[in-house]
Amino acid sequence: MKIYILIMALIFSYSAFANLQTLDRHCSKQVDYVRFFHVNGMLTSYDEFESNLAWIDNFHAVWLGKYYRGAKADGNYNNNEVIYEQIYEVAQQKYSDLSIFSPKYRIITAILNGTVSVLNKKDLMILQEVILESVIDANYSIINETDYNNAYQKLNFHMNSCNRIILLGHSQGNFYTNVLFEEIIDNYIYSDGYSTADYPMISLSAIAPPTSSLPKDEYKALVSYLTLDDDSVIDIVRILFGSLPPNFSAKSYFDDSHHGLIDSYLRSNPVANKISEKIEFSIQNQTPFPLFEQHPVKSDAFSHIGYSKISKILDLKFESGGVYRYYNIPILLWDELYYSTSMGKFFNDNIRGQYPVDRLDIESMTYLKMTTIEPFAKVENN
């Protein structure tokens, strides 16, 4: 974390149960699993990136353990050192003729040599001046195309799992995760033909973002960020480039910069707890694509039924062909419906008219608010 300070500042029914068929759809059964996809900040070695993934797995188990893990945390290693190399050269050239006794020489030499762990207010003021002068003379792009394309391809692979995806970016990695989130929302199509624009099953958790905004305001319930007020790296970035304000206070006993993903954010219980609260809120606001194909059933009332434990939604395909989505359905009610001997009667007595409902237009693959009267279900003849 020592050299990190300068560089980061520089850039920024039984009937149902007994009649399960081979027509059960794999994708619709995966919506209650969660997996993390991480993109690291700059000056992170591959070993450190692997350590990040291990800590994210631990974070999932400890703080979000009620959500089944679809796979181990994965991600794309951000190997973009082009910005660092250019600014490093600028700083070396710009300050090579300074007196060895000057404050700027002392600061720039100490940081480039990795011998600074704590910066006082006077040092920070000097560093800010150094940064501003160096950034003005540097010519760089934020995103390396190869790194981004690799990340996008890997993320698509994970989207194909039909799990709920949590994009977790740290520091400069948020430049990548912001764009990944927007591109997936705009372009990804699930295997059944439904789009993430209508049924977003991806969230974004930005940790210490150097960016000045977050993507997709219309999907703001899926997006969160957390920056410590003592994060010295983002503090400098904010002064120079207007990054998002800090929104949490906690002391790090392992990282003087208060910026490291592990030591300042995931290793601290208060911080990890707050991050998990924000992620859980985003998970609850994800919208699963139609789930009725989970379970083909032998019933006079329905041909298929499906349920999400996380979202508490019940999708029913009536024998007439209409698909309706019911909200706030307790899991015990789902179990009773699933194992009932007369699904139609159970539905009419316990669900119809008692829960919020939408109709899903499955033919056009779009999400449609219900405009017709809620149907009665046929009751099985015993």
Short mmCIF file of C-alpha atoms in Angstrom, two decimals:
data_model
loop_
_atom_site.label_atom_id
_atom_site.label_comp_id
_atom_site.label_asym_id
_atom_site.label_seq_id
_atom_site.Cartn_x
_atom_site.Cartn_y
_atom_site.Cartn_z
CA MET A 1 0.00 0.00 0.00
CA LYS A 2 2.96 2.37 0.35
CA ILE A 3 3.53 3.19 -3.31
CA TYR A 4 -0.18 2.71 -3.97
CA ILE A 5 -0.94 6.11 -2.42
CA LEU A 6 0.72 8.15 -5.15
CA ILE A 7 -0.22 6.04 -8.13
CA MET A 8 -3.89 5.69 -7.31
CA ALA A 9 -4.19 9.35 -6.63
CA LEU A 10 -2.80 9.96 -10.05
CA ILE A 11 -5.46 8.11 -12.13
CA PHE A 12 -8.75 7.35 -10.90
CA SER A 13 -47.63 -30.18 -5.11
CA TYR A 14 -47.29 -33.80 -4.45
CA SER A 15 -48.70 -33.65 -8.00
CA ALA A 16 -45.97 -31.26 -8.86
CA PHE A 17 -43.29 -33.19 -7.01
CA ALA A 18 -44.30 -36.57 -8.41
CA ASN A 19 -44.48 -35.36 -11.97
CA LEU A 20 -41.19 -33.51 -12.43
CA GLN A 21 -40.16 -34.06 -16.00
CA THR A 22 -37.03 -33.78 -18.08
CA LEU A 23 -38.48 -30.50 -19.36
CA ASP A 24 -37.33 -28.77 -16.15
CA ARG A 25 -35.25 -25.81 -17.20
CA HIS A 26 -31.76 -25.51 -15.75
CA CYS A 27 -31.56 -21.70 -15.99
CA SER A 28 -34.71 -20.86 -14.06
CA LYS A 29 -33.56 -23.09 -11.17
CA GLN A 30 -30.33 -21.11 -10.64
CA VAL A 31 -31.76 -17.72 -9.65
CA ASP A 32 -31.31 -18.16 -5.90
CA TYR A 33 -27.54 -18.63 -6.14
CA VAL A 34 -25.13 -15.71 -5.81
CA ARG A 35 -21.63 -15.31 -7.19
CA PHE A 36 -19.10 -12.46 -7.03
CA PHE A 37 -17.08 -11.05 -9.94
CA HIS A 38 -14.16 -8.81 -8.94
CA VAL A 39 -11.92 -6.36 -10.77
CA ASN A 40 -8.91 -5.11 -8.82
CA GLY A 41 -7.28 -1.70 -8.62
CA MET A 42 -3.87 -0.86 -10.01
CA LEU A 43 -0.55 -1.99 -8.60
CA THR A 44 -2.09 -5.27 -7.51
CA SER A 45 0.04 -8.33 -8.17
CA TYR A 46 -1.64 -11.49 -9.40
CA ASP A 47 -0.99 -13.12 -6.01
CA GLU A 48 -2.71 -10.17 -4.33
CA PHE A 49 -5.61 -10.50 -6.76
CA GLU A 50 -5.96 -14.17 -5.80
CA SER A 51 -5.90 -13.13 -2.15
CA ASN A 52 -8.67 -10.63 -2.87
CA LEU A 53 -10.83 -13.43 -4.31
CA ALA A 54 -10.24 -15.60 -1.25
CA TRP A 55 -11.25 -12.76 1.06
CA ILE A 56 -14.35 -12.06 -1.04
CA ASP A 57 -15.31 -15.73 -0.65
CA ASN A 58 -14.83 -15.39 3.10
CA PHE A 59 -16.86 -12.17 3.08
CA HIS A 60 -19.70 -14.02 1.29
CA ALA A 61 -19.63 -16.86 3.82
CA VAL A 62 -19.53 -14.64 6.90
CA TRP A 63 -21.74 -11.71 5.96
CA LEU A 64 -24.00 -13.06 3.22
CA GLY A 65 -24.04 -16.72 4.18
CA LYS A 66 -27.81 -17.08 3.77
CA TYR A 67 -27.34 -16.69 0.02
CA TYR A 68 -26.12 -19.92 -1.58
CA ARG A 69 -22.82 -19.54 -3.41
CA GLY A 70 -23.15 -20.39 -7.08
CA ALA A 71 -19.38 -20.62 -7.53
CA LYS A 72 -16.19 -19.40 -5.93
CA ALA A 73 -15.51 -15.71 -6.35
CA ASP A 74 -13.99 -15.01 -9.74
CA GLY A 75 -12.99 -11.94 -11.66
CA ASN A 76 -10.60 -10.46 -14.13
CA TYR A 77 -7.09 -9.45 -13.20
CA ASN A 78 -6.58 -5.81 -14.12
CA ASN A 79 -3.04 -5.77 -15.44
CA ASN A 80 -3.18 -2.22 -16.79
CA GLU A 81 0.02 -0.56 -15.70
CA VAL A 82 0.22 1.84 -18.66
CA ILE A 83 -1.07 4.80 -16.65
CA TYR A 84 1.31 4.10 -13.79
CA GLU A 85 4.32 3.80 -16.09
CA GLN A 86 3.58 7.08 -17.89
CA ILE A 87 2.98 9.11 -14.74
CA TYR A 88 5.97 7.50 -13.03
CA GLU A 89 8.18 8.69 -15.88
CA VAL A 90 6.65 12.18 -15.80
CA ALA A 91 7.24 12.49 -12.06
CA GLN A 92 10.82 11.29 -12.34
CA GLN A 93 11.59 13.73 -15.16
CA LYS A 94 9.79 16.67 -13.61
CA TYR A 95 11.54 16.41 -10.25
CA SER A 96 14.92 15.02 -11.25
CA ASP A 97 16.63 18.42 -10.90
CA LEU A 98 15.18 19.31 -7.50
CA SER A 99 17.46 19.85 -4.56
CA ILE A 100 17.71 16.73 -2.46
CA PHE A 101 16.75 18.92 0.50
CA SER A 102 13.49 20.17 -1.02
CA PRO A 103 10.15 18.91 0.37
CA LYS A 104 8.96 17.82 -3.09
CA TYR A 105 12.10 15.77 -3.65
CA ARG A 106 11.74 14.12 -0.27
CA ILE A 107 8.08 13.23 -0.85
CA ILE A 108 8.37 12.01 -4.42
CA THR A 109 11.51 9.97 -3.71
CA ALA A 110 10.09 8.38 -0.58
CA ILE A 111 6.87 7.33 -2.28
CA LEU A 112 8.45 6.07 -5.49
CA ASN A 113 10.86 4.04 -3.37
CA GLY A 114 7.98 2.64 -1.31
CA THR A 115 9.19 4.06 1.99
CA VAL A 116 6.13 6.12 2.97
CA SER A 117 3.37 4.59 5.08
CA VAL A 118 1.82 7.70 6.66
CA LEU A 119 1.42 11.19 5.20
CA ASN A 120 0.80 14.19 7.43
CA LYS A 121 -1.29 17.17 6.27
CA LYS A 122 1.74 19.12 5.06
CA ASP A 123 2.96 16.11 3.07
CA LEU A 124 -0.50 15.70 1.54
CA MET A 125 -0.52 19.32 0.39
CA ILE A 126 2.85 18.85 -1.28
CA LEU A 127 1.75 15.56 -2.80
CA GLN A 128 -1.39 17.15 -4.23
CA GLU A 129 0.73 19.72 -6.03
CA VAL A 130 3.03 17.00 -7.37
CA ILE A 131 0.07 14.95 -8.56
CA LEU A 132 -1.65 17.83 -10.32
CA GLU A 133 1.49 18.85 -12.17
CA SER A 134 2.26 15.25 -13.19
CA VAL A 135 -1.26 14.41 -14.34
CA ILE A 136 -1.41 17.50 -16.55
CA ASP A 137 1.71 16.34 -18.41
CA ALA A 138 0.70 12.68 -18.67
CA ASN A 139 -1.14 11.32 -21.71
CA TYR A 140 -3.17 8.24 -20.83
CA SER A 141 -6.46 6.40 -21.24
CA ILE A 142 -8.39 4.97 -18.29
CA ILE A 143 -9.34 1.59 -19.68
CA ASN A 144 -7.04 -0.86 -21.39
CA GLU A 145 -9.05 -2.46 -24.20
CA THR A 146 -7.56 -5.94 -23.84
CA ASP A 147 -8.19 -6.02 -20.09
CA TYR A 148 -11.76 -4.85 -20.56
CA ASN A 149 -12.56 -7.34 -23.32
CA ASN A 150 -11.19 -10.17 -21.20
CA ALA A 151 -13.32 -9.03 -18.25
CA TYR A 152 -16.43 -8.77 -20.43
CA GLN A 153 -15.98 -12.27 -21.84
CA LYS A 154 -15.47 -13.78 -18.38
CA LEU A 155 -18.46 -11.91 -16.98
CA ASN A 156 -20.64 -13.21 -19.82
CA PHE A 157 -19.61 -16.73 -18.86
CA HIS A 158 -20.83 -16.11 -15.31
CA MET A 159 -24.04 -14.49 -16.52
CA ASN A 160 -24.74 -17.70 -18.44
CA SER A 161 -25.00 -19.48 -15.09
CA CYS A 162 -28.27 -17.56 -14.47
CA ASN A 163 -27.05 -16.86 -10.93
CA ARG A 164 -27.33 -13.46 -9.31
CA ILE A 165 -24.08 -11.62 -10.05
CA ILE A 166 -22.39 -9.11 -7.75
CA LEU A 167 -19.81 -6.99 -9.55
CA LEU A 168 -17.30 -5.85 -6.95
CA GLY A 169 -14.80 -3.25 -8.07
CA HIS A 170 -12.06 -1.77 -5.94
CA SER A 171 -10.38 1.56 -6.55
CA GLN A 172 -9.33 1.92 -10.20
CA GLY A 173 -11.08 -1.39 -10.96
CA ASN A 174 -14.35 0.54 -10.66
CA PHE A 175 -13.67 2.14 -14.02
CA TYR A 176 -14.07 -1.37 -15.44
CA THR A 177 -17.00 -2.55 -13.30
CA ASN A 178 -19.00 0.61 -14.04
CA VAL A 179 -18.75 0.00 -17.78
CA LEU A 180 -19.30 -3.76 -17.39
CA PHE A 181 -22.51 -3.16 -15.46
CA GLU A 182 -23.87 -0.78 -18.08
CA GLU A 183 -22.95 -3.03 -21.00
CA ILE A 184 -24.51 -6.12 -19.42
CA ILE A 185 -27.71 -4.22 -18.59
CA ASP A 186 -27.92 -2.87 -22.15
CA ASN A 187 -26.95 -5.96 -24.13
CA TYR A 188 -27.08 -9.28 -22.29
CA ILE A 189 -29.79 -11.78 -23.26
CA TYR A 190 -30.46 -14.87 -21.14
CA SER A 191 -30.66 -18.29 -22.79
CA ASP A 192 -34.47 -18.15 -22.70
CA GLY A 193 -34.49 -14.87 -24.62
CA TYR A 194 -35.16 -12.45 -21.76
CA SER A 195 -33.02 -9.33 -21.44
CA THR A 196 -31.28 -7.94 -18.39
CA ALA A 197 -32.83 -4.55 -19.17
CA ASP A 198 -36.23 -6.05 -18.24
CA TYR A 199 -34.96 -8.59 -15.72
CA PRO A 200 -31.71 -7.31 -14.16
CA MET A 201 -29.96 -10.04 -12.17
CA ILE A 202 -26.71 -8.14 -11.67
CA SER A 203 -25.64 -5.66 -8.97
CA LEU A 204 -22.66 -3.35 -8.62
CA SER A 205 -20.74 -2.83 -5.38
CA ALA A 206 -18.13 -0.10 -5.76
CA ILE A 207 -15.47 -0.10 -3.05
CA ALA A 208 -13.43 3.12 -2.78
CA PRO A 209 -14.39 4.30 -6.27
CA PRO A 210 -12.25 7.11 -7.72
CA THR A 211 -15.11 7.95 -10.09
CA SER A 212 -17.36 10.99 -9.68
CA SER A 213 -20.59 9.11 -10.41
CA LEU A 214 -22.17 5.66 -10.56
CA PRO A 215 -23.82 4.17 -13.65
CA LYS A 216 -27.47 3.77 -14.65
CA ASP A 217 -29.50 5.98 -12.34
CA GLU A 218 -32.67 4.08 -13.30
CA TYR A 219 -31.09 0.99 -11.73
CA LYS A 220 -29.84 2.79 -8.62
CA ALA A 221 -31.36 0.16 -6.30
CA LEU A 222 -28.83 -2.29 -7.78
CA VAL A 223 -25.81 -0.04 -7.31
CA SER A 224 -23.97 0.92 -4.13
CA TYR A 225 -20.63 2.31 -3.05
CA LEU A 226 -18.62 2.67 0.12
CA THR A 227 -15.62 4.90 0.73
CA LEU A 228 -14.01 5.45 4.12
CA ASP A 229 -13.62 9.06 5.20
CA ASP A 230 -9.96 8.36 6.10
CA ASP A 231 -9.13 6.78 2.71
CA SER A 232 -6.11 8.94 1.89
CA VAL A 233 -5.92 7.81 -1.74
CA ILE A 234 -9.51 8.71 -2.58
CA ASP A 235 -9.22 11.88 -0.51
CA ILE A 236 -6.54 13.15 -2.88
CA VAL A 237 -8.46 11.98 -5.93
CA ARG A 238 -11.55 13.81 -4.67
CA ILE A 239 -9.69 17.08 -4.26
CA LEU A 240 -8.29 16.89 -7.78
CA PHE A 241 -11.00 15.15 -9.76
CA GLY A 242 -14.20 15.27 -7.71
CA SER A 243 -14.75 11.61 -6.83
CA LEU A 244 -17.77 10.52 -4.80
CA PRO A 245 -17.77 11.72 -1.17
CA PRO A 246 -16.92 9.36 1.71
CA ASN A 247 -19.92 7.67 3.31
CA PHE A 248 -18.56 5.64 6.22
CA SER A 249 -16.20 6.06 9.17
CA ALA A 250 -14.03 3.27 10.56
CA LYS A 251 -10.49 2.96 11.79
CA SER A 252 -8.16 0.53 10.03
CA TYR A 253 -5.52 -1.05 12.25
CA PHE A 254 -3.80 -2.85 9.38
CA ASP A 255 -3.50 -0.23 6.63
CA ASP A 256 -2.27 3.32 7.16
CA SER A 257 -3.74 4.49 3.87
CA HIS A 258 -7.24 3.19 4.75
CA HIS A 259 -7.55 2.17 1.11
CA GLY A 260 -6.66 -1.53 0.79
CA LEU A 261 -9.55 -3.81 -0.18
CA ILE A 262 -8.66 -6.47 2.38
CA ASP A 263 -7.09 -4.60 5.28
CA SER A 264 -9.32 -1.51 5.27
CA TYR A 265 -12.61 -2.79 3.87
CA LEU A 266 -13.15 -6.55 4.09
CA ARG A 267 -11.08 -7.22 7.19
CA SER A 268 -12.88 -4.63 9.30
CA ASN A 269 -16.12 -5.98 10.77
CA PRO A 270 -18.01 -2.65 10.83
CA VAL A 271 -17.03 -1.89 7.24
CA ALA A 272 -17.73 -5.41 5.96
CA ASN A 273 -21.10 -5.38 7.68
CA LYS A 274 -22.05 -2.09 6.00
CA ILE A 275 -20.93 -3.35 2.59
CA SER A 276 -22.97 -6.52 3.08
CA GLU A 277 -26.08 -4.47 3.97
CA LYS A 278 -25.74 -2.50 0.74
CA ILE A 279 -25.18 -5.66 -1.33
CA GLU A 280 -28.12 -7.43 0.30
CA PHE A 281 -30.38 -4.49 -0.54
CA SER A 282 -29.26 -4.71 -4.17
CA ILE A 283 -29.84 -8.49 -4.28
CA GLN A 284 -33.37 -8.03 -2.98
CA ASN A 285 -34.00 -5.52 -5.78
CA GLN A 286 -32.83 -7.79 -8.60
CA THR A 287 -35.67 -8.99 -10.84
CA PRO A 288 -35.58 -12.64 -11.94
CA PHE A 289 -36.66 -13.50 -15.46
CA PRO A 290 -39.81 -15.72 -15.72
CA LEU A 291 -39.43 -18.76 -13.47
CA PHE A 292 -42.50 -20.83 -14.31
CA GLU A 293 -40.48 -23.36 -16.29
CA GLN A 294 -38.76 -24.53 -13.09
CA HIS A 295 -41.44 -27.16 -12.51
CA PRO A 296 -43.78 -28.66 -15.12
CA VAL A 297 -46.77 -29.99 -13.14
CA LYS A 298 -49.70 -32.28 -13.68
CA SER A 299 -52.60 -30.05 -12.72
CA ASP A 300 -55.91 -28.95 -14.19
CA ALA A 301 -55.05 -25.42 -13.10
CA PHE A 302 -51.41 -24.88 -14.13
CA SER A 303 -48.94 -26.33 -16.58
CA HIS A 304 -45.79 -24.90 -14.89
CA ILE A 305 -44.86 -23.19 -11.63
CA GLY A 306 -41.72 -21.58 -10.25
CA TYR A 307 -40.52 -19.70 -7.19
CA SER A 308 -37.61 -17.56 -5.96
CA LYS A 309 -36.81 -17.79 -2.27
CA ILE A 310 -34.71 -14.63 -2.39
CA SER A 311 -37.22 -12.45 -4.22
CA LYS A 312 -40.30 -14.19 -2.75
CA ILE A 313 -41.98 -14.27 -6.15
CA LEU A 314 -44.21 -17.02 -7.52
CA ASP A 315 -44.66 -17.50 -11.27
CA LEU A 316 -47.67 -19.49 -12.45
CA LYS A 317 -48.45 -20.54 -15.98
CA PHE A 318 -52.16 -21.31 -16.18
CA GLU A 319 -53.42 -24.07 -18.45
CA SER A 320 -54.92 -21.29 -20.59
CA GLY A 321 -51.36 -20.10 -21.29
CA GLY A 322 -51.30 -16.88 -19.26
CA VAL A 323 -48.32 -16.31 -16.95
CA TYR A 324 -48.79 -14.38 -13.72
CA ARG A 325 -46.21 -13.26 -11.18
CA TYR A 326 -47.17 -13.00 -7.50
CA TYR A 327 -45.08 -11.02 -5.00
CA ASN A 328 -44.30 -11.31 -1.28
CA ILE A 329 -45.08 -15.04 -1.27
CA PRO A 330 -43.67 -16.68 1.90
CA ILE A 331 -41.67 -19.82 1.30
CA LEU A 332 -44.05 -21.83 3.49
CA LEU A 333 -46.94 -20.83 1.21
CA TRP A 334 -44.88 -21.97 -1.78
CA ASP A 335 -44.21 -25.31 -0.09
CA GLU A 336 -47.92 -25.79 0.62
CA LEU A 337 -48.81 -25.03 -2.99
CA TYR A 338 -46.04 -27.25 -4.30
CA TYR A 339 -47.18 -30.28 -2.28
CA SER A 340 -50.94 -29.66 -2.38
CA THR A 341 -53.21 -32.34 -3.86
CA SER A 342 -55.32 -29.66 -5.56
CA MET A 343 -53.21 -26.73 -6.73
CA GLY A 344 -56.20 -24.92 -8.20
CA LYS A 345 -58.19 -24.99 -4.97
CA PHE A 346 -55.18 -24.03 -2.87
CA PHE A 347 -54.47 -21.09 -5.19
CA ASN A 348 -58.06 -19.84 -5.13
CA ASP A 349 -58.28 -20.12 -1.34
CA ASN A 350 -54.86 -18.82 -0.31
CA ILE A 351 -53.24 -16.73 -3.06
CA ARG A 352 -55.74 -15.24 -5.50
CA GLY A 353 -56.66 -11.68 -4.56
CA GLN A 354 -54.36 -11.64 -1.54
CA TYR A 355 -50.98 -10.71 -3.03
CA PRO A 356 -49.67 -8.14 -5.54
CA VAL A 357 -49.59 -9.55 -9.07
CA ASP A 358 -48.34 -8.73 -12.57
CA ARG A 359 -48.92 -10.50 -15.85
CA LEU A 360 -45.81 -11.50 -17.81
CA ASP A 361 -45.92 -11.25 -21.58
CA ILE A 362 -43.79 -14.27 -22.37
CA GLU A 363 -44.49 -14.21 -26.10
CA SER A 364 -42.88 -10.82 -26.66
CA MET A 365 -40.25 -11.53 -23.96
CA THR A 366 -41.11 -8.26 -22.22
CA TYR A 367 -42.22 -7.33 -18.74
CA LEU A 368 -45.86 -6.18 -18.69
CA LYS A 369 -48.00 -4.76 -15.89
CA MET A 370 -51.23 -6.68 -15.51
CA THR A 371 -54.12 -5.10 -17.44
CA THR A 372 -56.67 -7.90 -17.16
CA ILE A 373 -58.71 -9.39 -14.34
CA GLU A 374 -56.84 -11.91 -12.23
CA PRO A 375 -58.04 -15.37 -13.27
CA PHE A 376 -59.57 -18.13 -11.18
CA ALA A 377 -57.76 -21.46 -11.29
CA LYS A 378 -59.49 -24.66 -12.30
CA VAL A 379 -60.00 -27.05 -9.45
CA GLU A 380 -58.87 -30.64 -9.93
CA ASN A 381 -61.59 -33.28 -10.01
CA ASN A 382 -60.92 -35.86 -7.31
#
